[in-house]
Amino acid sequence: MAASTEQFVAWVRGAAPYIHAFRGRTFVLAFGGEVAAGARAQSLAYDCNLLAALGIRLVLVHGARPQIEAELARRGLEPRYHNGLRVTDADALECVKAAMAVTRIEVEALLSQGLPNTPMAGSYMRVTGGNFITARPVGVVDGVDYQYTGAVRKIIAEEINADLDQQNVVLISPMGVSPAGEIFNLSMEEVAEAVAVALKAEKLIYLCDAPGLLDADQRLIDSVTADEAERMFNAGEGLTEDLDLYLPCAIRAVRRGVARVHLIDHDKDGGLLLEFFTHAGVGTVVSRDPLFRLRDASFEDVAALVALISPMEADGTLVRRGRELLEQEIDRFSVVEHDGVLVGCAALYPFSDERAAELACLAVTPEYRRAGLGDQLLRRIEQRARNQRLERLFVLTTRTAHWFRERGFSEIGPEALPQKKRDLYNYQRRSKVFVKTL
């Protein structure tokens, strides 16, 4: 099998857990007017089509700022902003309505393709919309009357869900009406936030003018908590024009119940697929709590454990364990998840009579071996051993002796193992034995 073919097969298999996890979940995808009219719009439509085909309930919220600016210029009108928010008078509102209508129909056209020899061949995306947003005026702020610039008052979530239940893709333009029938211009990012919160969405995604949040060395930060993101925002660290608008919405959204907010570069071809169906992703994820979660394993984890440790069993790093044995010993395992996907494990086998325990089956997927997960799993196993009043932790290894030495383990001979473990020692495997006093 050619290397490229093997990579393709490995990628598809690696994506399978995410496909299963996301089916039936609601994603809200927000993008500005520059994306809708840009070179990547076609590819974005292809990827949205694929997400919908995989059973993801998809809500799209589009912006139209460049289109509004162009319409204002065409009519000889000057744009007005205050604190980054457009002041919408009656003339500007006419430009907003015209620009929104054109942008919406262009997005619908992109989503309605089905030509042969394209990723959308044979598909039919039913795109729906409606009066889902009740709005109110922003009013007068700092002495400035925003007039027809509005804020979200209410999202009619049950109607959006009814459309999603019919396997429709819902497309929302950032405009709303008041109970009195007035029309208001809304900000795309706040509409997307409000919709995601109202729908209790699994993910809110902003396509933006940056790879995501960057650290002081301009390296991508793959995940941050809301508190960390708020500190960065208040310090003005690494903020672009889009991030300055989107990051506060992301922080509020996760604090109000949205599971994850993703900030993805709108110029990254296939960014949605890479973010959601690969371990590493390509953007920044904002969550209320850290993405990595350590916990005790359960019977439902057995299949994922088999998939995790099989490659390391095949190359001799780990001793082979059959599925039946894993099922019998599942209570000995601790696991670590990343965004709901199991990416690491370790097991504790106590020998209480000798106040000792074995650390076994310590494994982390290659993509996360530099994320410190091995250390976290080791600390958890050590704590579990201490809770059982055990005094020594030993490990048998053929490949990672240096890793354990660096963490306080000392090499001993097989004869120093607890009697039951010594009787099972495989002299053909010639594993090195290390011990650590707890």
Tab-separated table of C-alpha atoms in Angstrom:
chain	number	residue	atom	x	y	z
A	1	MET	CA	0.000	0.000	0.000
A	2	ALA	CA	1.438	3.389	-1.022
A	3	ALA	CA	2.309	5.861	1.731
A	4	SER	CA	-0.321	8.347	0.540
A	5	THR	CA	-2.980	5.627	0.607
A	6	GLU	CA	-1.959	4.592	4.115
A	7	GLN	CA	-2.148	8.214	5.266
A	8	PHE	CA	-5.622	8.553	3.793
A	9	VAL	CA	-6.859	5.396	5.508
A	10	ALA	CA	-5.288	6.496	8.810
A	11	TRP	CA	-6.897	9.936	8.525
A	12	VAL	CA	-10.364	8.544	7.847
A	13	ARG	CA	-10.078	6.119	10.753
A	14	GLY	CA	-8.765	8.882	12.982
A	15	ALA	CA	-11.725	11.082	12.050
A	16	ALA	CA	-14.288	8.377	12.862
A	17	PRO	CA	-14.548	9.116	16.632
A	18	TYR	CA	-15.277	12.766	15.886
A	19	ILE	CA	-17.883	11.882	13.270
A	20	HIS	CA	-19.672	9.684	15.798
A	21	ALA	CA	-19.371	12.323	18.539
A	22	PHE	CA	-20.716	15.214	16.434
A	23	ARG	CA	-23.638	13.510	14.702
A	24	GLY	CA	-26.860	15.160	15.856
A	25	ARG	CA	-25.028	18.046	17.564
A	26	THR	CA	-25.656	21.703	16.755
A	27	PHE	CA	-22.887	23.863	15.301
A	28	VAL	CA	-23.312	27.617	14.774
A	29	LEU	CA	-20.909	28.944	12.148
A	30	ALA	CA	-20.389	32.710	11.894
A	31	PHE	CA	-18.506	34.473	9.110
A	32	GLY	CA	-18.227	38.025	7.847
A	33	GLY	CA	-19.195	39.468	4.499
A	34	GLU	CA	-15.580	39.342	3.324
A	35	VAL	CA	-15.745	35.547	3.655
A	36	ALA	CA	-19.060	35.307	1.811
A	37	ALA	CA	-17.621	37.276	-1.117
A	38	GLY	CA	-14.050	35.952	-0.878
A	39	ALA	CA	-12.006	33.366	-2.715
A	40	ARG	CA	-12.699	30.693	-0.078
A	41	ALA	CA	-16.511	30.983	-0.246
A	42	GLN	CA	-16.780	28.063	-2.659
A	43	SER	CA	-14.649	25.788	-0.464
A	44	LEU	CA	-16.591	26.877	2.620
A	45	ALA	CA	-19.831	25.821	0.934
A	46	TYR	CA	-18.314	22.419	0.145
A	47	ASP	CA	-17.253	21.923	3.747
A	48	CYS	CA	-20.615	23.037	5.141
A	49	ASN	CA	-22.258	20.538	2.827
A	50	LEU	CA	-20.036	17.771	4.183
A	51	LEU	CA	-20.749	18.720	7.814
A	52	ALA	CA	-24.486	18.599	7.124
A	53	ALA	CA	-24.126	15.256	5.322
A	54	LEU	CA	-22.392	13.835	8.411
A	55	GLY	CA	-25.478	14.593	10.485
A	56	ILE	CA	-24.364	17.854	12.112
A	57	ARG	CA	-27.193	20.326	12.730
A	58	LEU	CA	-25.822	23.431	11.072
A	59	VAL	CA	-26.766	27.079	11.621
A	60	LEU	CA	-24.951	29.692	9.522
A	61	VAL	CA	-24.816	33.370	10.497
A	62	HIS	CA	-23.373	35.644	7.815
A	63	GLY	CA	-22.211	39.234	8.022
A	64	ALA	CA	-22.173	41.916	5.321
A	65	ARG	CA	-19.979	44.776	6.537
A	66	PRO	CA	-17.954	45.215	3.301
A	67	GLN	CA	-21.121	44.959	1.238
A	68	ILE	CA	-22.787	47.628	3.374
A	69	GLU	CA	-19.749	49.873	3.010
A	70	ALA	CA	-19.894	49.428	-0.770
A	71	GLU	CA	-23.607	50.238	-0.862
A	72	LEU	CA	-23.080	53.372	1.241
A	73	ALA	CA	-20.320	54.490	-1.139
A	74	ARG	CA	-22.503	53.806	-4.161
A	75	ARG	CA	-25.158	56.114	-2.708
A	76	GLY	CA	-22.637	58.761	-1.694
A	77	LEU	CA	-23.131	58.226	2.049
A	78	GLU	CA	-20.453	58.255	4.749
A	79	PRO	CA	-20.295	55.329	7.204
A	80	ARG	CA	-20.563	56.304	10.862
A	81	TYR	CA	-19.182	54.301	13.794
A	82	HIS	CA	-18.999	54.865	17.528
A	83	ASN	CA	-16.995	52.505	19.753
A	84	GLY	CA	-16.672	50.115	16.808
A	85	LEU	CA	-20.444	49.816	16.285
A	86	ARG	CA	-22.174	51.174	13.201
A	87	VAL	CA	-24.583	54.083	13.679
A	88	THR	CA	-27.528	53.190	11.431
A	89	ASP	CA	-29.732	56.090	10.401
A	90	ALA	CA	-32.660	55.722	8.003
A	91	ASP	CA	-30.500	56.069	4.867
A	92	ALA	CA	-27.907	53.636	6.203
A	93	LEU	CA	-30.672	51.151	7.045
A	94	GLU	CA	-31.704	51.057	3.388
A	95	CYS	CA	-28.107	50.214	2.492
A	96	VAL	CA	-28.045	47.521	5.179
A	97	LYS	CA	-31.223	45.908	3.859
A	98	ALA	CA	-29.949	45.923	0.277
A	99	ALA	CA	-26.527	44.519	1.186
A	100	MET	CA	-27.955	41.841	3.485
A	101	ALA	CA	-30.422	40.666	0.836
A	102	VAL	CA	-27.739	40.347	-1.858
A	103	THR	CA	-25.277	38.616	0.477
A	104	ARG	CA	-27.891	36.171	1.700
A	105	ILE	CA	-28.988	35.098	-1.784
A	106	GLU	CA	-25.349	34.685	-2.830
A	107	VAL	CA	-24.679	32.430	0.176
A	108	GLU	CA	-27.840	30.445	-0.594
A	109	ALA	CA	-26.655	30.016	-4.177
A	110	LEU	CA	-23.306	28.670	-3.020
A	111	LEU	CA	-25.052	26.173	-0.742
A	112	SER	CA	-27.436	25.049	-3.500
A	113	GLN	CA	-24.840	23.702	-5.915
A	114	GLY	CA	-24.830	20.088	-7.064
A	115	LEU	CA	-22.715	19.910	-10.203
A	116	PRO	CA	-21.072	16.583	-11.112
A	117	ASN	CA	-17.366	16.245	-10.328
A	118	THR	CA	-17.639	18.579	-7.343
A	119	PRO	CA	-17.812	17.762	-3.606
A	120	MET	CA	-21.530	18.658	-3.682
A	121	ALA	CA	-22.456	16.312	-6.518
A	122	GLY	CA	-25.734	14.562	-5.834
A	123	SER	CA	-26.466	16.601	-2.715
A	124	TYR	CA	-29.338	18.891	-1.953
A	125	MET	CA	-29.043	21.223	1.018
A	126	ARG	CA	-32.340	22.653	2.130
A	127	VAL	CA	-31.514	26.145	3.359
A	128	THR	CA	-34.151	27.868	5.471
A	129	GLY	CA	-34.530	31.095	7.420
A	130	GLY	CA	-37.188	33.135	9.137
A	131	ASN	CA	-38.038	35.816	11.649
A	132	PHE	CA	-36.135	34.086	14.425
A	133	ILE	CA	-34.739	37.241	16.047
A	134	THR	CA	-36.606	39.815	18.077
A	135	ALA	CA	-34.556	42.982	18.430
A	136	ARG	CA	-34.482	46.172	20.442
A	137	PRO	CA	-32.709	49.466	19.774
A	138	VAL	CA	-29.262	50.045	21.245
A	139	GLY	CA	-30.489	53.559	22.033
A	140	VAL	CA	-28.330	56.505	23.038
A	141	VAL	CA	-24.818	55.716	24.307
A	142	ASP	CA	-22.319	58.426	25.301
A	143	GLY	CA	-24.674	60.973	23.762
A	144	VAL	CA	-24.736	59.130	20.417
A	145	ASP	CA	-28.093	57.902	19.119
A	146	TYR	CA	-27.550	54.616	17.301
A	147	GLN	CA	-31.041	54.876	15.766
A	148	TYR	CA	-31.649	51.654	13.784
A	149	THR	CA	-28.685	49.799	15.211
A	150	GLY	CA	-30.106	47.137	17.455
A	151	ALA	CA	-29.295	44.406	19.935
A	152	VAL	CA	-30.749	40.916	20.265
A	153	ARG	CA	-33.782	40.810	22.524
A	154	LYS	CA	-34.838	37.202	21.988
A	155	ILE	CA	-34.002	34.201	19.807
A	156	ILE	CA	-36.973	32.011	18.847
A	157	ALA	CA	-34.999	28.829	19.486
A	158	GLU	CA	-37.894	26.384	19.127
A	159	GLU	CA	-38.497	27.484	15.535
A	160	ILE	CA	-34.824	27.126	14.606
A	161	ASN	CA	-34.765	23.679	16.215
A	162	ALA	CA	-37.885	22.704	14.265
A	163	ASP	CA	-36.063	23.486	11.027
A	164	LEU	CA	-32.947	21.625	12.177
A	165	ASP	CA	-35.103	18.630	13.087
A	166	GLN	CA	-36.165	18.517	9.425
A	167	GLN	CA	-32.465	18.244	8.439
A	168	ASN	CA	-32.454	21.780	7.084
A	169	VAL	CA	-29.479	24.124	7.234
A	170	VAL	CA	-30.596	27.382	8.832
A	171	LEU	CA	-29.125	30.590	7.394
A	172	ILE	CA	-29.512	33.702	9.544
A	173	SER	CA	-28.890	37.293	8.487
A	174	PRO	CA	-27.986	39.677	11.326
A	175	MET	CA	-31.172	41.711	11.271
A	176	GLY	CA	-34.078	41.676	13.673
A	177	VAL	CA	-37.497	43.174	14.116
A	178	SER	CA	-39.178	44.693	17.140
A	179	PRO	CA	-42.736	43.864	18.269
A	180	ALA	CA	-43.683	47.189	16.691
A	181	GLY	CA	-42.391	46.042	13.314
A	182	GLU	CA	-39.240	48.163	13.238
A	183	ILE	CA	-36.188	46.719	11.491
A	184	PHE	CA	-32.795	46.828	13.208
A	185	ASN	CA	-29.242	46.240	12.018
A	186	LEU	CA	-27.465	43.785	14.334
A	187	SER	CA	-23.843	42.739	14.674
A	188	MET	CA	-23.108	39.341	13.181
A	189	GLU	CA	-20.904	38.185	16.080
A	190	GLU	CA	-23.522	38.996	18.740
A	191	VAL	CA	-26.294	37.320	16.755
A	192	ALA	CA	-24.166	34.180	16.436
A	193	GLU	CA	-23.450	34.240	20.176
A	194	ALA	CA	-27.124	34.660	21.060
A	195	VAL	CA	-28.216	31.895	18.671
A	196	ALA	CA	-25.595	29.464	19.990
A	197	VAL	CA	-26.608	30.151	23.589
A	198	ALA	CA	-30.325	29.811	22.843
A	199	LEU	CA	-29.809	26.517	21.007
A	200	LYS	CA	-27.380	25.191	23.641
A	201	ALA	CA	-25.020	24.557	20.728
A	202	GLU	CA	-22.147	22.123	20.956
A	203	LYS	CA	-19.921	24.536	19.046
A	204	LEU	CA	-19.863	28.172	17.994
A	205	ILE	CA	-17.321	28.836	15.252
A	206	TYR	CA	-16.017	32.224	14.175
A	207	LEU	CA	-14.071	32.438	10.928
A	208	CYS	CA	-11.662	35.315	11.503
A	209	ASP	CA	-8.658	37.227	10.152
A	210	ALA	CA	-6.114	35.317	12.257
A	211	PRO	CA	-5.067	31.679	12.803
A	212	GLY	CA	-6.514	32.024	16.303
A	213	LEU	CA	-5.017	33.449	19.468
A	214	LEU	CA	-1.220	33.727	19.439
A	215	ASP	CA	1.214	33.788	22.341
A	216	ALA	CA	4.047	36.286	22.836
A	217	ASP	CA	6.228	34.308	20.400
A	218	GLN	CA	3.484	34.356	17.736
A	219	ARG	CA	2.758	30.663	18.176
A	220	LEU	CA	-0.807	29.416	17.959
A	221	ILE	CA	-2.544	28.786	21.281
A	222	ASP	CA	-4.634	25.688	20.642
A	223	SER	CA	-6.936	26.093	23.648
A	224	VAL	CA	-7.721	28.612	26.373
A	225	THR	CA	-10.250	28.852	29.167
A	226	ALA	CA	-12.664	31.762	29.298
A	227	ASP	CA	-10.694	33.274	32.174
A	228	GLU	CA	-7.423	33.070	30.237
A	229	ALA	CA	-9.055	34.539	27.128
A	230	GLU	CA	-10.513	37.391	29.166
A	231	ARG	CA	-7.094	38.231	30.580
A	232	MET	CA	-5.620	38.299	27.072
A	233	PHE	CA	-8.443	40.491	25.821
A	234	ASN	CA	-8.123	42.972	28.679
A	235	ALA	CA	-4.369	43.138	28.088
A	236	GLY	CA	-4.896	43.598	24.349
A	237	GLU	CA	-2.592	40.671	23.601
A	238	GLY	CA	-2.485	39.568	19.958
A	239	LEU	CA	-5.860	41.033	19.001
A	240	THR	CA	-6.708	41.608	15.345
A	241	GLU	CA	-9.742	43.549	14.136
A	242	ASP	CA	-11.878	40.407	14.102
A	243	LEU	CA	-10.583	38.973	17.372
A	244	ASP	CA	-11.325	42.248	19.119
A	245	LEU	CA	-14.965	41.772	18.115
A	246	TYR	CA	-15.294	37.999	18.395
A	247	LEU	CA	-13.346	37.158	21.558
A	248	PRO	CA	-15.759	38.859	24.033
A	249	CYS	CA	-18.633	36.970	22.373
A	250	ALA	CA	-16.685	33.719	22.656
A	251	ILE	CA	-16.033	34.288	26.352
A	252	ARG	CA	-19.665	35.089	27.111
A	253	ALA	CA	-20.918	32.158	25.041
A	254	VAL	CA	-18.960	29.466	26.916
A	255	ARG	CA	-19.906	31.019	30.243
A	256	ARG	CA	-23.563	30.876	29.197
A	257	GLY	CA	-23.531	27.199	28.257
A	258	VAL	CA	-22.011	26.775	24.785
A	259	ALA	CA	-19.624	23.832	25.035
A	260	ARG	CA	-16.832	25.168	22.788
A	261	VAL	CA	-16.080	28.263	20.722
A	262	HIS	CA	-13.572	27.908	17.871
A	263	LEU	CA	-11.598	30.753	16.304
A	264	ILE	CA	-10.403	29.630	12.850
A	265	ASP	CA	-8.539	31.446	10.089
A	266	HIS	CA	-11.008	32.228	7.293
A	267	ASP	CA	-8.179	31.908	4.753
A	268	LYS	CA	-7.304	28.351	5.810
A	269	ASP	CA	-8.608	26.025	3.125
A	270	GLY	CA	-10.459	23.151	4.782
A	271	GLY	CA	-10.084	24.803	8.197
A	272	LEU	CA	-13.403	23.427	9.458
A	273	LEU	CA	-12.485	19.860	8.542
A	274	LEU	CA	-8.997	20.119	10.008
A	275	GLU	CA	-10.308	21.652	13.222
A	276	PHE	CA	-13.050	19.127	13.847
A	277	PHE	CA	-11.729	15.863	12.408
A	278	THR	CA	-8.054	15.843	13.387
A	279	HIS	CA	-6.509	15.535	16.841
A	280	ALA	CA	-4.393	18.673	16.605
A	281	GLY	CA	-6.866	21.028	14.928
A	282	VAL	CA	-5.827	24.343	13.358
A	283	GLY	CA	-7.435	27.105	15.446
A	284	THR	CA	-7.978	28.190	19.032
A	285	VAL	CA	-10.682	26.607	21.169
A	286	VAL	CA	-12.228	28.667	23.961
A	287	SER	CA	-13.922	26.667	26.717
A	288	ARG	CA	-15.199	27.390	30.189
A	289	ASP	CA	-12.988	24.684	31.687
A	290	PRO	CA	-9.726	23.131	30.419
A	291	LEU	CA	-10.204	20.865	27.385
A	292	PHE	CA	-8.204	18.018	28.886
A	293	ARG	CA	-10.128	16.015	31.474
A	294	LEU	CA	-8.713	13.251	33.676
A	295	ARG	CA	-11.145	10.666	35.030
A	296	ASP	CA	-11.582	7.014	35.930
A	297	ALA	CA	-12.262	4.751	32.980
A	298	SER	CA	-15.655	3.139	32.460
A	299	PHE	CA	-16.879	0.131	30.497
A	300	GLU	CA	-17.888	2.474	27.634
A	301	ASP	CA	-14.188	3.368	27.171
A	302	VAL	CA	-13.056	-0.153	26.268
A	303	ALA	CA	-13.339	0.279	22.486
A	304	ALA	CA	-11.464	3.584	22.601
A	305	LEU	CA	-8.778	2.029	24.816
A	306	VAL	CA	-8.284	-0.804	22.339
A	307	ALA	CA	-7.833	1.720	19.513
A	308	LEU	CA	-5.430	3.812	21.616
A	309	ILE	CA	-3.062	1.076	22.761
A	310	SER	CA	-3.148	-1.267	19.738
A	311	PRO	CA	-0.406	0.581	17.768
A	312	MET	CA	1.891	0.521	20.827
A	313	GLU	CA	1.178	-3.156	21.378
A	314	ALA	CA	2.028	-3.831	17.741
A	315	ASP	CA	5.448	-2.157	17.960
A	316	GLY	CA	6.286	-3.817	21.286
A	317	THR	CA	6.073	-0.724	23.479
A	318	LEU	CA	3.191	-2.215	25.476
A	319	VAL	CA	2.342	-5.768	26.469
A	320	ARG	CA	-0.671	-7.080	24.551
A	321	ARG	CA	-3.990	-6.970	26.348
A	322	GLY	CA	-7.066	-8.516	24.825
A	323	ARG	CA	-10.404	-6.772	24.845
A	324	GLU	CA	-11.786	-9.249	27.388
A	325	LEU	CA	-8.928	-8.517	29.782
A	326	LEU	CA	-9.494	-4.768	29.405
A	327	GLU	CA	-13.170	-5.256	30.195
A	328	GLN	CA	-12.287	-7.225	33.335
A	329	GLU	CA	-9.697	-4.693	34.513
A	330	ILE	CA	-11.316	-1.446	33.386
A	331	ASP	CA	-11.634	-0.188	36.966
A	332	ARG	CA	-7.830	-0.104	37.199
A	333	PHE	CA	-7.542	2.458	34.385
A	334	SER	CA	-7.487	6.233	34.397
A	335	VAL	CA	-8.009	8.063	31.112
A	336	VAL	CA	-7.573	11.566	29.760
A	337	GLU	CA	-9.954	13.105	27.222
A	338	HIS	CA	-9.418	15.986	24.847
A	339	ASP	CA	-12.677	17.614	23.806
A	340	GLY	CA	-14.512	14.354	24.549
A	341	VAL	CA	-12.090	12.051	22.704
A	342	LEU	CA	-9.911	9.630	24.680
A	343	VAL	CA	-6.216	10.449	24.053
A	344	GLY	CA	-4.351	8.833	26.962
A	345	CYS	CA	-4.548	6.137	29.633
A	346	ALA	CA	-2.700	4.489	32.502
A	347	ALA	CA	-3.470	1.642	34.888
A	348	LEU	CA	-2.694	0.857	38.530
A	349	TYR	CA	-2.228	-2.767	39.687
A	350	PRO	CA	-1.827	-2.889	43.486
A	351	PHE	CA	0.058	-5.521	45.460
A	352	SER	CA	-1.298	-4.554	48.847
A	353	ASP	CA	0.508	-7.226	50.875
A	354	GLU	CA	3.840	-5.674	49.884
A	355	ARG	CA	2.653	-2.036	49.964
A	356	ALA	CA	3.483	-1.723	46.273
A	357	ALA	CA	1.748	-1.160	42.967
A	358	GLU	CA	2.540	-1.391	39.277
A	359	LEU	CA	2.024	1.498	36.868
A	360	ALA	CA	1.064	-0.165	33.586
A	361	CYS	CA	-0.203	0.678	30.124
A	362	LEU	CA	0.809	4.343	30.199
A	363	ALA	CA	-0.054	5.538	26.688
A	364	VAL	CA	-0.723	8.881	24.986
A	365	THR	CA	-1.595	9.436	21.335
A	366	PRO	CA	1.358	10.832	19.325
A	367	GLU	CA	-0.336	14.181	18.715
A	368	TYR	CA	-0.402	14.982	22.448
A	369	ARG	CA	2.880	13.557	23.708
A	370	ARG	CA	4.264	17.059	24.142
A	371	ALA	CA	1.210	18.320	26.002
A	372	GLY	CA	2.262	16.960	29.399
A	373	LEU	CA	-0.468	14.324	29.524
A	374	GLY	CA	1.946	11.576	30.539
A	375	ASP	CA	2.908	13.606	33.603
A	376	GLN	CA	-0.736	14.231	34.468
A	377	LEU	CA	-1.548	10.532	34.205
A	378	LEU	CA	1.500	9.642	36.317
A	379	ARG	CA	0.439	12.075	39.037
A	380	ARG	CA	-3.073	10.637	39.031
A	381	ILE	CA	-1.789	7.062	39.338
A	382	GLU	CA	0.574	8.109	42.137
A	383	GLN	CA	-2.325	9.719	43.997
A	384	ARG	CA	-4.496	6.641	43.553
A	385	ALA	CA	-1.651	4.548	45.007
A	386	ARG	CA	-1.248	6.904	47.978
A	387	ASN	CA	-4.989	6.767	48.626
A	388	GLN	CA	-4.585	2.986	48.983
A	389	ARG	CA	-1.705	3.539	51.468
A	390	LEU	CA	0.832	2.027	49.095
A	391	GLU	CA	4.479	3.006	49.463
A	392	ARG	CA	6.191	2.046	46.189
A	393	LEU	CA	5.268	2.395	42.536
A	394	PHE	CA	7.132	0.305	39.985
A	395	VAL	CA	7.005	0.098	36.213
A	396	LEU	CA	8.328	-2.262	33.544
A	397	THR	CA	9.445	-0.684	30.279
A	398	THR	CA	11.427	-1.511	27.144
A	399	ARG	CA	11.343	1.865	25.362
A	400	THR	CA	10.932	4.744	27.836
A	401	ALA	CA	13.517	4.200	30.573
A	402	HIS	CA	14.820	7.766	30.321
A	403	TRP	CA	11.317	9.222	30.768
A	404	PHE	CA	10.855	7.440	34.092
A	405	ARG	CA	14.370	8.276	35.306
A	406	GLU	CA	13.633	11.959	34.718
A	407	ARG	CA	10.574	11.635	36.966
A	408	GLY	CA	12.259	10.171	40.008
A	409	PHE	CA	12.219	6.443	39.248
A	410	SER	CA	15.313	4.324	39.988
A	411	GLU	CA	16.265	1.136	38.172
A	412	ILE	CA	16.104	-2.126	40.108
A	413	GLY	CA	16.423	-5.790	39.193
A	414	PRO	CA	13.449	-8.077	38.507
A	415	GLU	CA	14.183	-9.893	41.770
A	416	ALA	CA	13.008	-6.770	43.674
A	417	LEU	CA	9.505	-6.994	42.213
A	418	PRO	CA	6.597	-8.157	44.392
A	419	GLN	CA	6.502	-11.947	44.450
A	420	LYS	CA	3.351	-12.309	42.297
A	421	LYS	CA	4.742	-9.960	39.663
A	422	ARG	CA	8.177	-11.591	39.792
A	423	ASP	CA	6.607	-14.952	39.012
A	424	LEU	CA	5.091	-13.442	35.841
A	425	TYR	CA	8.204	-11.583	34.690
A	426	ASN	CA	8.976	-12.290	31.004
A	427	TYR	CA	12.739	-12.768	30.689
A	428	GLN	CA	12.473	-12.904	26.889
A	429	ARG	CA	10.972	-9.406	26.791
A	430	ARG	CA	13.798	-8.189	29.098
A	431	SER	CA	11.857	-5.207	30.375
A	432	LYS	CA	13.748	-2.825	32.615
A	433	VAL	CA	12.254	-2.360	36.066
A	434	PHE	CA	12.020	1.041	37.764
A	435	VAL	CA	10.659	1.959	41.181
A	436	LYS	CA	9.660	5.175	42.911
A	437	THR	CA	9.003	5.709	46.593
A	438	LEU	CA	5.705	7.473	47.176
